[in-house]
mmCIF file of C-alpha atoms in Angstrom:
data_model
loop_
_atom_site.group_PDB
_atom_site.id
_atom_site.type_symbol
_atom_site.label_atom_id
_atom_site.label_comp_id
_atom_site.label_asym_id
_atom_site.label_seq_id
_atom_site.Cartn_x
_atom_site.Cartn_y
_atom_site.Cartn_z
ATOM 1 C CA MET A 8 183.182 221.932 49.564
ATOM 2 C CA THR A 9 182.086 220.294 46.124
ATOM 3 C CA SER A 10 179.157 217.627 46.155
ATOM 4 C CA GLY A 11 178.516 217.449 49.981
ATOM 5 C CA VAL A 12 182.121 216.860 50.601
ATOM 6 C CA ASP A 13 185.284 218.694 52.349
ATOM 7 C CA LEU A 14 187.858 217.886 49.861
ATOM 8 C CA GLY A 15 190.664 219.532 52.514
ATOM 9 C CA ARG A 16 189.626 216.682 55.269
ATOM 10 C CA PRO A 17 189.285 213.091 55.558
ATOM 11 C CA GLN A 18 186.080 211.525 55.616
ATOM 12 C CA ALA A 19 185.372 208.625 58.053
ATOM 13 C CA GLN A 20 183.074 206.031 57.865
ATOM 14 C CA ALA A 21 182.822 202.883 60.654
ATOM 15 C CA VAL A 22 182.367 199.485 58.879
ATOM 16 C CA ASP A 23 180.078 197.738 61.283
ATOM 17 C CA SER A 24 177.611 196.112 59.022
ATOM 18 C CA ASP A 25 176.176 195.658 55.394
ATOM 19 C CA GLU A 26 174.558 198.820 55.063
ATOM 20 C CA ASP A 27 177.753 200.356 56.304
ATOM 21 C CA VAL A 28 179.867 198.856 53.293
ATOM 22 C CA VAL A 29 177.146 200.242 50.778
ATOM 23 C CA ARG A 30 177.707 204.237 52.702
ATOM 24 C CA VAL A 31 181.412 203.517 51.614
ATOM 25 C CA ARG A 32 180.812 202.487 47.920
ATOM 26 C CA GLN A 33 178.738 205.728 48.189
ATOM 27 C CA LEU A 34 181.171 208.550 49.780
ATOM 28 C CA VAL A 35 183.847 206.784 47.798
ATOM 29 C CA ARG A 36 181.877 207.424 44.753
ATOM 30 C CA THR A 37 181.424 211.238 45.526
ATOM 31 C CA VAL A 38 184.945 211.616 46.308
ATOM 32 C CA ALA A 39 185.759 210.188 42.928
ATOM 33 C CA VAL A 40 183.235 212.263 41.194
ATOM 34 C CA ALA A 41 184.315 215.714 43.073
ATOM 35 C CA VAL A 42 188.138 214.984 41.901
ATOM 36 C CA ARG A 43 187.072 213.987 38.401
ATOM 37 C CA LEU A 44 187.760 210.660 38.145
ATOM 38 C CA SER A 45 186.977 209.262 34.482
ATOM 39 C CA LEU A 46 183.561 206.973 34.690
ATOM 40 C CA VAL A 47 185.994 204.118 34.289
ATOM 41 C CA ASP A 48 188.196 204.836 37.361
ATOM 42 C CA GLN A 49 185.991 205.843 39.325
ATOM 43 C CA THR A 50 184.021 202.012 38.925
ATOM 44 C CA LYS A 51 187.276 200.644 39.507
ATOM 45 C CA VAL A 52 187.909 202.423 42.712
ATOM 46 C CA VAL A 53 184.436 202.007 43.914
ATOM 47 C CA THR A 54 184.827 198.216 43.202
ATOM 48 C CA ALA A 55 188.097 197.817 44.956
ATOM 49 C CA ALA A 56 186.700 199.868 47.884
ATOM 50 C CA SER A 57 183.473 197.642 48.012
ATOM 51 C CA GLU A 58 185.788 194.271 48.095
ATOM 52 C CA LEU A 59 188.159 195.703 50.456
ATOM 53 C CA ALA A 60 184.930 197.483 52.665
ATOM 54 C CA ARG A 61 183.569 194.046 52.821
ATOM 55 C CA ASN A 62 186.677 192.145 54.019
ATOM 56 C CA THR A 63 187.079 194.676 56.677
ATOM 57 C CA LEU A 64 183.623 193.766 57.775
ATOM 58 C CA VAL A 65 183.863 189.556 57.180
ATOM 59 C CA TYR A 66 187.649 188.949 57.895
ATOM 60 C CA GLY A 67 188.609 192.162 60.197
ATOM 61 C CA GLY A 68 184.969 192.150 62.368
ATOM 62 C CA GLY A 69 184.683 195.634 61.392
ATOM 63 C CA GLY A 70 186.595 198.759 61.493
ATOM 64 C CA THR A 71 186.990 202.290 59.872
ATOM 65 C CA VAL A 72 187.602 203.544 56.545
ATOM 66 C CA GLU A 73 188.870 206.859 55.930
ATOM 67 C CA VAL A 74 188.531 208.437 52.231
ATOM 68 C CA THR A 75 190.354 211.494 51.368
ATOM 69 C CA ALA A 76 190.701 213.748 48.111
ATOM 70 C CA ILE A 77 194.497 214.242 47.229
ATOM 71 C CA ASP A 78 196.278 216.635 45.065
ATOM 72 C CA ASN A 79 200.039 215.917 44.484
ATOM 73 C CA GLY A 80 200.254 219.165 42.121
ATOM 74 C CA ARG A 81 199.845 217.524 38.756
ATOM 75 C CA ARG A 82 197.239 215.815 39.459
ATOM 76 C CA ALA A 83 194.188 214.747 42.082
ATOM 77 C CA GLY A 84 192.538 211.527 43.372
ATOM 78 C CA ILE A 85 191.395 209.507 46.167
ATOM 79 C CA ARG A 86 193.274 207.792 48.843
ATOM 80 C CA ILE A 87 191.234 205.310 51.188
ATOM 81 C CA VAL A 88 192.612 203.704 53.973
ATOM 82 C CA PHE A 89 190.640 200.184 55.850
ATOM 83 C CA ALA A 90 191.710 199.203 59.184
ATOM 84 C CA ASP A 91 190.599 196.737 61.521
ATOM 85 C CA SER A 92 192.099 195.151 64.818
ATOM 86 C CA GLY A 93 190.696 191.506 63.502
ATOM 87 C CA PRO A 94 193.513 188.815 62.837
ATOM 88 C CA GLY A 95 195.285 189.942 60.503
ATOM 89 C CA ILE A 96 196.573 188.192 57.648
ATOM 90 C CA ALA A 97 198.865 184.512 58.133
ATOM 91 C CA ASP A 98 199.838 184.050 54.758
ATOM 92 C CA LEU A 99 200.056 187.480 52.797
ATOM 93 C CA ASP A 100 201.552 185.991 49.570
ATOM 94 C CA LEU A 101 198.923 183.647 49.533
ATOM 95 C CA ALA A 102 196.198 186.127 50.114
ATOM 96 C CA LEU A 103 197.321 188.001 47.076
ATOM 97 C CA THR A 104 197.556 185.322 44.923
ATOM 98 C CA ASP A 105 195.212 185.672 41.821
ATOM 99 C CA GLY A 106 192.191 183.202 42.471
ATOM 100 C CA TYR A 107 192.894 182.758 46.215
ATOM 101 C CA THR A 108 189.317 183.061 47.940
ATOM 102 C CA THR A 109 187.886 182.365 51.379
ATOM 103 C CA GLY A 110 184.521 182.742 49.973
ATOM 104 C CA GLY A 111 181.854 185.665 50.965
ATOM 105 C CA GLY A 112 183.408 188.790 48.817
ATOM 106 C CA LEU A 113 183.086 189.732 45.451
ATOM 107 C CA GLY A 114 185.327 187.223 44.037
ATOM 108 C CA LEU A 115 187.861 190.088 43.459
ATOM 109 C CA GLY A 116 190.020 189.140 46.477
ATOM 110 C CA LEU A 117 192.672 191.491 47.675
ATOM 111 C CA SER A 118 194.679 190.522 44.138
ATOM 112 C CA GLY A 119 191.521 191.768 41.945
ATOM 113 C CA ALA A 120 191.413 194.837 44.178
ATOM 114 C CA ARG A 121 194.975 195.702 44.208
ATOM 115 C CA ARG A 122 194.502 195.401 39.932
ATOM 116 C CA LEU A 123 192.199 197.988 40.308
ATOM 117 C CA VAL A 124 193.867 201.183 41.993
ATOM 118 C CA ASP A 125 197.205 202.649 40.843
ATOM 119 C CA GLU A 126 198.907 202.082 44.548
ATOM 120 C CA PHE A 127 198.076 199.762 47.134
ATOM 121 C CA ASP A 128 200.341 199.250 50.148
ATOM 122 C CA ILE A 129 199.076 196.375 52.945
ATOM 123 C CA GLN A 130 200.202 196.341 56.807
ATOM 124 C CA THR A 131 199.084 193.293 58.771
ATOM 125 C CA ALA A 132 200.439 190.610 61.091
ATOM 126 C CA PRO A 133 198.401 187.551 63.027
ATOM 127 C CA GLY A 134 196.431 188.934 65.608
ATOM 128 C CA GLN A 135 197.541 192.800 64.835
ATOM 129 C CA GLY A 136 194.602 193.741 62.690
ATOM 130 C CA THR A 137 195.144 194.948 58.783
ATOM 131 C CA ARG A 138 195.493 198.309 57.451
ATOM 132 C CA ILE A 139 195.282 198.868 53.799
ATOM 133 C CA THR A 140 195.967 202.137 51.585
ATOM 134 C CA ILE A 141 194.847 202.542 48.457
ATOM 135 C CA THR A 142 195.305 205.529 46.120
ATOM 136 C CA LYS A 143 193.681 206.373 42.516
ATOM 137 C CA TRP A 144 194.924 209.114 40.389
ATOM 138 C CA SER A 145 193.001 211.255 37.410
ATOM 139 C CA ARG A 146 194.536 210.589 34.222
#
């Protein structure tokens, strides 16, 4: 146990309010510090997580976030999964285009969040919700 987080288990957080988005940022920061990400990488992953948690709330109607400390034997990192049962993303290519926005977020959009992390995977379909997994590795 480091920094009050059990690094051996995923940490789940519901996202149903603005306060939950703040809690996600705090949880991500705590785990990022615990796995010893640099300050720059902590800031990047917290920023990406904040944008994606806000999207989960605003566009997905709420959902869950699961934060996990990971280790591949060479380096440590953080994996975060955002899941909602909302309407899904109708045009994923457009949504991943730089500069595309529907307003209300940090202005990063999905493309900005994707640039801030090392791995980015999105699964979505109209009417089937969205699941985004991001990973940031220590350097």
